[in-house]
CSV table of C-alpha atoms in Angstrom, one decimal:
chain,number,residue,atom,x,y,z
N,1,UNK,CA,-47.6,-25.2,16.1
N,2,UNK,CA,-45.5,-22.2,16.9
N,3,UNK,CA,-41.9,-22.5,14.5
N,4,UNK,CA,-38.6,-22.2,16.3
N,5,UNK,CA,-37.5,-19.1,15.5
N,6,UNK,CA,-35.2,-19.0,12.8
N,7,UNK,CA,-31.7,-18.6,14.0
N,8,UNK,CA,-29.5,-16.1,11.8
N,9,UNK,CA,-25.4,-15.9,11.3
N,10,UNK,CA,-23.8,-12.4,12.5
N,11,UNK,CA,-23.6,-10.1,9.7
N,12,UNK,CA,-20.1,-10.7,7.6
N,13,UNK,CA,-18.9,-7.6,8.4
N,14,UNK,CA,-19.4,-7.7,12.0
N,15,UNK,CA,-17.4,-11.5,11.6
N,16,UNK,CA,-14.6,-9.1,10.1
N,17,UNK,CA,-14.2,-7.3,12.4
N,18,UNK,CA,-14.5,-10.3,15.2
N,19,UNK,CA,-12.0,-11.8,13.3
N,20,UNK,CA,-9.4,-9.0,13.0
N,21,UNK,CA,-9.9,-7.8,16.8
N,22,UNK,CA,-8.9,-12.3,17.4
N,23,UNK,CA,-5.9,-12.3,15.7
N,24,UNK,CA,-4.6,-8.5,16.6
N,25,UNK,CA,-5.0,-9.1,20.0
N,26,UNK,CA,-6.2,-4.9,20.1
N,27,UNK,CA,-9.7,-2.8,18.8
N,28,UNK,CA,-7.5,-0.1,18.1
N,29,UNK,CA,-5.2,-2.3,15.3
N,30,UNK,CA,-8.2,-4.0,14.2
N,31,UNK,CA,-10.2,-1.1,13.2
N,32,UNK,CA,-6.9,0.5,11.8
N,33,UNK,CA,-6.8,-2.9,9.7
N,34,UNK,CA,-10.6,-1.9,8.4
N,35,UNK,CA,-10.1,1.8,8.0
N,36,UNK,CA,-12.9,1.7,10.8
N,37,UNK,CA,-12.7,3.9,14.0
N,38,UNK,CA,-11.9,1.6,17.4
N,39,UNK,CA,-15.1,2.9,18.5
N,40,UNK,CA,-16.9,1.1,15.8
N,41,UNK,CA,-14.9,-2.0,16.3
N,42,UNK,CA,-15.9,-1.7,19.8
N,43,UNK,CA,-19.8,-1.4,19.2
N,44,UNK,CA,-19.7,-4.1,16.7
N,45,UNK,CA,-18.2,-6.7,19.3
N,46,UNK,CA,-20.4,-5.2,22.2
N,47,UNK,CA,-23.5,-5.9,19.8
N,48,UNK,CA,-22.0,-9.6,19.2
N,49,UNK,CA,-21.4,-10.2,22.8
N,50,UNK,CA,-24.7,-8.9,23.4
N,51,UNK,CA,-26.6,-10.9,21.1
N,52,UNK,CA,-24.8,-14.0,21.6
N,53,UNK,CA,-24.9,-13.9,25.7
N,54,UNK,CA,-21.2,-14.8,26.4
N,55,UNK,CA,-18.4,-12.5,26.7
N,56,UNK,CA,-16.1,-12.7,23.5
N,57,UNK,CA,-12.9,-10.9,24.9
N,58,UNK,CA,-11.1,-10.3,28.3
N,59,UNK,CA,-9.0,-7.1,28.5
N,60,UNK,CA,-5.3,-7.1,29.3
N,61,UNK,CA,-2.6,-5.0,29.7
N,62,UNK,CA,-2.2,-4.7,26.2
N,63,UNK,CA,-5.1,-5.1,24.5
N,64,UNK,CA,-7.7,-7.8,24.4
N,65,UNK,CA,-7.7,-11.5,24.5
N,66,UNK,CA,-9.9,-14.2,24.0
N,67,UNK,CA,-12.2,-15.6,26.4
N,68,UNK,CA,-12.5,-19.6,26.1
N,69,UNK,CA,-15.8,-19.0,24.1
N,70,UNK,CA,-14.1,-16.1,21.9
N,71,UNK,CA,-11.9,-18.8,20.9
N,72,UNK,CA,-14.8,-21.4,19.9
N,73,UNK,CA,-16.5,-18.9,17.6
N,74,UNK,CA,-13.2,-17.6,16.0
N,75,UNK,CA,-12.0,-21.2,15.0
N,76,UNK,CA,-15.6,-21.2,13.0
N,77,UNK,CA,-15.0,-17.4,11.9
N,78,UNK,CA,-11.7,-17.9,10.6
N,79,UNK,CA,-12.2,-21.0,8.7
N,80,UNK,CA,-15.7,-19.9,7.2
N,81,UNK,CA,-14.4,-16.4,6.4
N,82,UNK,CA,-11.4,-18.1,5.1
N,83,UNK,CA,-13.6,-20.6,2.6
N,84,UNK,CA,-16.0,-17.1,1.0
N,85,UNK,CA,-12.5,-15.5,0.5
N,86,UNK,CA,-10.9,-18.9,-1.1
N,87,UNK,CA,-14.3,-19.3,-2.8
N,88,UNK,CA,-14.7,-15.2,-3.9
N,89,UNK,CA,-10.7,-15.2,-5.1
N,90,UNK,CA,-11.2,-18.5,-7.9
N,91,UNK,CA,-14.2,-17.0,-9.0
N,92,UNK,CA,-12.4,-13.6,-9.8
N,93,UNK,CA,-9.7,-15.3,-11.6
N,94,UNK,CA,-11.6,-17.7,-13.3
N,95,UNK,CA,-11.6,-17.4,-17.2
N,96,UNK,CA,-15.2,-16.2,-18.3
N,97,UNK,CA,-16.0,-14.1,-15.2
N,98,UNK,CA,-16.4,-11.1,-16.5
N,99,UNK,CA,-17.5,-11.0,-20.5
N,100,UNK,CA,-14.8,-14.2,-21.0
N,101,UNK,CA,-12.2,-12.1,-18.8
N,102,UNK,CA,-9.3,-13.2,-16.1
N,103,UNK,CA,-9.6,-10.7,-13.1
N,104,UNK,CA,-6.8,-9.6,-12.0
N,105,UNK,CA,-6.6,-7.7,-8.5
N,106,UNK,CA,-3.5,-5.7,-7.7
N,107,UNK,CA,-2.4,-3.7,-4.9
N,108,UNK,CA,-0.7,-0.6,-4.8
N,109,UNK,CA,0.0,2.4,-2.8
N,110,UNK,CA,-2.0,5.4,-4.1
N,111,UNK,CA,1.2,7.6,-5.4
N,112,UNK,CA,2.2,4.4,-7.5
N,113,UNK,CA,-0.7,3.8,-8.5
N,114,UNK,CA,-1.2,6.9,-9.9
N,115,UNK,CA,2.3,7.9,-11.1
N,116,UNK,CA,4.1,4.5,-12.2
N,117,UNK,CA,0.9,2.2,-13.2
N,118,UNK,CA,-2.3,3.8,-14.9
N,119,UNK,CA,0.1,5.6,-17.3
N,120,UNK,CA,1.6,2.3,-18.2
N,121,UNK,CA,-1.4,-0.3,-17.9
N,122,UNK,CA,-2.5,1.0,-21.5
N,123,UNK,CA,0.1,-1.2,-22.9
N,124,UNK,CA,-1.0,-4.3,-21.0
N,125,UNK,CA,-4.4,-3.9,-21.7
N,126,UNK,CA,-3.5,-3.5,-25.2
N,127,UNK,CA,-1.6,-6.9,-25.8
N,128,UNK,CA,-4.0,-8.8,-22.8
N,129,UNK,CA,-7.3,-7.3,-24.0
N,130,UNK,CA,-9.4,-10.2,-22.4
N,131,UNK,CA,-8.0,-9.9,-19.0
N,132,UNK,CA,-9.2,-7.2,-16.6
N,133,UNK,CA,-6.5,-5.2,-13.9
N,134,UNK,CA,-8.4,-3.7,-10.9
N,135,UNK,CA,-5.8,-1.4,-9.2
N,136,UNK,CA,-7.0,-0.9,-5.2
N,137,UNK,CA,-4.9,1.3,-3.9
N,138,UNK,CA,-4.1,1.6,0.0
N,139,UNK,CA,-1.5,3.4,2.4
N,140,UNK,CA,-2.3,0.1,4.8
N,141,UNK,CA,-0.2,-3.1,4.5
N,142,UNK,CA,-2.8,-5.6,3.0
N,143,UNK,CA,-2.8,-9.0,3.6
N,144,UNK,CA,-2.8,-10.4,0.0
N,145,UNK,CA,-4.0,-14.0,0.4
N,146,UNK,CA,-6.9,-13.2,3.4
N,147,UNK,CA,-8.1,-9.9,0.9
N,148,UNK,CA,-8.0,-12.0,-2.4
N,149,UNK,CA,-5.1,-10.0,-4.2
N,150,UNK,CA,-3.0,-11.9,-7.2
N,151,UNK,CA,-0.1,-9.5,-7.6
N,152,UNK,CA,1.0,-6.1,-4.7
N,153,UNK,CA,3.8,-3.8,-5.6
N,154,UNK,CA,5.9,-3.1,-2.3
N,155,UNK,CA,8.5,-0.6,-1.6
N,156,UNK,CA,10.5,-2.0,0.9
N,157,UNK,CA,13.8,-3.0,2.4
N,158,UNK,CA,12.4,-5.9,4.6
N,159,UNK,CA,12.5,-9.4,4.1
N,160,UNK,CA,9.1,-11.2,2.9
N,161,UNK,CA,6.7,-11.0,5.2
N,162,UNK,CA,5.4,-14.8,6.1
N,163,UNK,CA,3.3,-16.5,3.3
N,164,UNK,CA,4.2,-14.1,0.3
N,165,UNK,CA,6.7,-14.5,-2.1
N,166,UNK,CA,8.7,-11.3,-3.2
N,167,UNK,CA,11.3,-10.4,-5.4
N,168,UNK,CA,13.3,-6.9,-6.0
N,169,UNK,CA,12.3,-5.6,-9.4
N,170,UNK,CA,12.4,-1.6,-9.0
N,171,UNK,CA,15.4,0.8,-7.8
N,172,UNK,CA,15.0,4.1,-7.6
N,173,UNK,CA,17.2,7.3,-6.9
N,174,UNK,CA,16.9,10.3,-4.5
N,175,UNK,CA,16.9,14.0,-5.7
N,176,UNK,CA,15.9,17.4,-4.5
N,177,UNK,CA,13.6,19.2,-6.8
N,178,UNK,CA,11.8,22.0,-6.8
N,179,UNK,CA,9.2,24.5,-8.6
N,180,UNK,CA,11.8,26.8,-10.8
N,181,UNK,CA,10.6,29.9,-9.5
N,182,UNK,CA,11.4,28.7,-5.7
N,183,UNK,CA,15.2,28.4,-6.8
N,184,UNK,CA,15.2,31.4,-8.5
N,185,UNK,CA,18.6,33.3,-7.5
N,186,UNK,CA,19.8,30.6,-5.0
N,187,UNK,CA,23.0,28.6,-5.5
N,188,UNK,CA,22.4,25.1,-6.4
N,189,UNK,CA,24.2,23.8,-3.4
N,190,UNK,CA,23.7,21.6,-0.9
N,191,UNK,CA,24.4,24.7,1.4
N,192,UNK,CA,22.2,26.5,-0.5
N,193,UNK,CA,18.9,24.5,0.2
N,194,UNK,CA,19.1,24.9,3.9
N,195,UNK,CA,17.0,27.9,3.5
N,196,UNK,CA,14.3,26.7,1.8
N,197,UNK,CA,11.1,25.0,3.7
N,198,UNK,CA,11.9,21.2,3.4
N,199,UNK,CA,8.6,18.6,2.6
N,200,UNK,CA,8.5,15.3,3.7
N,201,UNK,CA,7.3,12.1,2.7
N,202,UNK,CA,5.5,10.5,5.8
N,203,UNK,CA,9.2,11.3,7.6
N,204,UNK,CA,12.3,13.0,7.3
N,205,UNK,CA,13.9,9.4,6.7
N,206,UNK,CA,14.9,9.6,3.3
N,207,UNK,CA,16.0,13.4,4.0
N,208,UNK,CA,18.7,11.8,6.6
N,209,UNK,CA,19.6,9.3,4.1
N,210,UNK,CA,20.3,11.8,1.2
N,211,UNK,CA,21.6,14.3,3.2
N,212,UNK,CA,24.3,11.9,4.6
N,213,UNK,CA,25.1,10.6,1.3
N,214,UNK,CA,26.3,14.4,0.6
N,215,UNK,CA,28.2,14.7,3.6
N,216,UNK,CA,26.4,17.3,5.3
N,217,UNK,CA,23.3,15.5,8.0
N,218,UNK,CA,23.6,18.6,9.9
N,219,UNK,CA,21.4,20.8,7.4
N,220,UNK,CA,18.1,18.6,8.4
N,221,UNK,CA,15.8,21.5,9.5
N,222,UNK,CA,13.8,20.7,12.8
N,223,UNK,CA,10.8,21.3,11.1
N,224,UNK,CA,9.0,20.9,7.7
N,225,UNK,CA,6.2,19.9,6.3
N,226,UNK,CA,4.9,16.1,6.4
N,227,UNK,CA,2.5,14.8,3.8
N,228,UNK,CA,1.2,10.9,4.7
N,229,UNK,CA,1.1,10.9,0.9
N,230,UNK,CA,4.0,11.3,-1.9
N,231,UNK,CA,1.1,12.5,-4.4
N,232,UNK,CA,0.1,15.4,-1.7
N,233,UNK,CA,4.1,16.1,-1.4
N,234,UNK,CA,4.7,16.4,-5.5
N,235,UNK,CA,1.6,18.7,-5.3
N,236,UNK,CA,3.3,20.7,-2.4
N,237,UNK,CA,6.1,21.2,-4.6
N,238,UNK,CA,4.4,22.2,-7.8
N,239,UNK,CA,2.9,24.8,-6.2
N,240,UNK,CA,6.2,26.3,-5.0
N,241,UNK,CA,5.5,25.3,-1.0
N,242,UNK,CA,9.0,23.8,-0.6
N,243,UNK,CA,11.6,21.5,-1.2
N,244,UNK,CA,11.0,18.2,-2.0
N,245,UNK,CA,12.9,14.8,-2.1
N,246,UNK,CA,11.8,13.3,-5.5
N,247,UNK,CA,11.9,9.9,-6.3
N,248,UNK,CA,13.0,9.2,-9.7
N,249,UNK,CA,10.2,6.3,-10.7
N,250,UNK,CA,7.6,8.8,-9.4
N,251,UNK,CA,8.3,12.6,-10.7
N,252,UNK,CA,9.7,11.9,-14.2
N,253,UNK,CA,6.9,13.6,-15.9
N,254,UNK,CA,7.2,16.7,-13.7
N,255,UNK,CA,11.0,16.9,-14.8
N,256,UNK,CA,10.1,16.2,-18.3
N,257,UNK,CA,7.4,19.0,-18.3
N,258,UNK,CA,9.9,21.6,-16.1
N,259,UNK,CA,6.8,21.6,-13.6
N,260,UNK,CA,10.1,20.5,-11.0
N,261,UNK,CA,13.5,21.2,-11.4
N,262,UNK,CA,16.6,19.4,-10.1
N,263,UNK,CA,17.9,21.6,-7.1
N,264,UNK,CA,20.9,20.0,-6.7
N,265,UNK,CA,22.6,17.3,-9.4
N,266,UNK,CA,22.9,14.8,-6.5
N,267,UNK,CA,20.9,11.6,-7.0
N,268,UNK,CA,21.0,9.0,-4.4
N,269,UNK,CA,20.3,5.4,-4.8
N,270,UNK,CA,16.9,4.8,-2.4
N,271,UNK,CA,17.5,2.6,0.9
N,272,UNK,CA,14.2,1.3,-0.4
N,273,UNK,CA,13.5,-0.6,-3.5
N,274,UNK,CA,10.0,-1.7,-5.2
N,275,UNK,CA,9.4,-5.5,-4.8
N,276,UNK,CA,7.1,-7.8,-6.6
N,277,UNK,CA,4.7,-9.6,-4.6
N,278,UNK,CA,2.0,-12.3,-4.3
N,279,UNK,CA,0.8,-15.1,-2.0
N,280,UNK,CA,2.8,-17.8,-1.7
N,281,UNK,CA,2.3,-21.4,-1.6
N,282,UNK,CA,-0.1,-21.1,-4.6
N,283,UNK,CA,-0.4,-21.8,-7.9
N,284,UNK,CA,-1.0,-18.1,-10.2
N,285,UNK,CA,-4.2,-17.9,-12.3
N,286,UNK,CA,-3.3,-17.7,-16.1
N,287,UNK,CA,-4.3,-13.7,-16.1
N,288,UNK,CA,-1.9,-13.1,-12.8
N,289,UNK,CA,0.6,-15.0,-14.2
N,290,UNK,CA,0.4,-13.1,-17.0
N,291,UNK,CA,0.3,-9.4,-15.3
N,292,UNK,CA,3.2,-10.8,-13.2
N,293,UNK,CA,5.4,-11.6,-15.8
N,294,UNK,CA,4.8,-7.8,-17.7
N,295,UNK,CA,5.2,-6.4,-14.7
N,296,UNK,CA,8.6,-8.2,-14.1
N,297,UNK,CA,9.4,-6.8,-17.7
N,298,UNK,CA,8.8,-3.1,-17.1
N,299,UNK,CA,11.8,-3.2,-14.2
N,300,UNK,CA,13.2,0.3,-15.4
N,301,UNK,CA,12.2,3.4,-14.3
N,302,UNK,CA,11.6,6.4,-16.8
N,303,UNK,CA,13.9,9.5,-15.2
């Protein structure tokens, strides 16, 4: 007798991506949601559509929507991708899974990651030896409880997004700084930095901000130099490329070593501040809990 043959799930990552193109209503956001490109969001549904023999989504005016079988399958999607990620995130946090270890996923952006947390997670690891801290860092804004993370450090003036609970914990302040050699012979002025080529974090935002806390908003350049990373921007600056708006949690050992200098003895408090944050509605793991509560005890910056 011939056997039925044997009928197989789509792949997990093609359910992803299903999943993120359902409830972003758009290929584009969805494969900007899975550092994909919406061309591979858009073969991975067209491979679905095609092996399943229905039509998944309807295009709109703005994007995509659901077709009445598109929202059969998500229902399942959603709830069986929701149970591996429920399932996935108790067995990272569980005592004993890894060598008698809590895990203890954070997430960060990559400049404070570098710059504010490696430098310091020495101490933690010191006084919670059995209880492992795996940084991911990401320019995206993650979704903590559908990605599994315990703890994320924000920087923000918002309001909690829903289903996470936040809390302020980091100010810092706004200060022009430079290599030493770029400001060699110029006054120290706010005048005096017109001149110089001007680097930006992602915008000119914080720019405006300081700039009209001096009294002078007029002396934005039109141009200058845009880095989609504060890391790439303090490099920028070592290297003597420009004028950069320095964040005091994030350049104090440049300051310390001379590598940056203060152009101007301004500092202005940052329309931003960093926030604490995890999912809310649930009860912390003891290793998150723990992680939380030294992070909440570490709310000063170094300058």
């Amino acid at each position: 007798m011939r056997k039925a043959p044997r009928l197989r799930p789509p792949p997990m990552d093609t359910l992803e991506a299903f999943d993120a193109a359902a409830r972003l209503g758009s290929f584009s956001a969805a494969a900007e949601a899975l550092h994909l490109t919406p061309g591979a969001v858009s073969r991975q549904m067209a491979a679905l559509e095609g092996d399943l023999g229905v039509a998944l989504f309807a295009l709109g005016a703005r994007g995509v929507a659901l077709t009445p079988a598109g929202r059969r399958l998500h229902a399942a999607a959603a709830e069986a991708l929701a149970l591996v990620l429920g399932a996935t995130r108790e067995l990272r946090r569980r005592d004993g899974g890894i060598a008698g270890a809590g895990v203890v996923r954070v997430s960060v952006t990559p400049s404070f990651g570098a710059r504010w947390l490696l430098p310091r997670l020495p101490r933690f690891q010191a006084a919670h030896p059995r209880i492992a801290v795996v940084p991911v860092a990401e320019t995206r804004l993650v979704d903590l409880a559908r990605e599994g993370f315990d703890v994320a450090v924000r920087y923000t003036a918002g309001p909690a997004p829903a289903g996470v609970e936040m809390r302020p914990w980091l100010r810092e302040e706004l200060v022009p700084v430079a290599a030493p050699a770029l400001l060699e012979g110029r006054p120290r002025t706010v005048e005096g930095l017109a001149a110089l080529p001007f680097l930006h974090d992602t915008s000119d935002a914080f720019w405006r901000h300081w700039l009209s806390a001096a009294g002078r908003p007029e002396l934005l350049p039109a141009s200058g130099t845009v880095f989609n990373d504060f890391n790439l921007a303090v490099g920028a600056a070592v290297s003597g490329l420009g004028l950069l708006l320095g964040r005091s949690a994030l350049i104090a050992e440049e300051l310390r070593d001379g590598r940056l200098v203060e152009a101007v003895p301004l500092r202005v408090p940052s329309p931003r501040a960093y926030h604490l944050a995890r999912p809310s509605g649930a009860h912390p793991a003891p290793a998150a809990g723990a992680f939380w509560a030294w992070l909440a005890g570490q709310g000063q910056p170094e300058a």
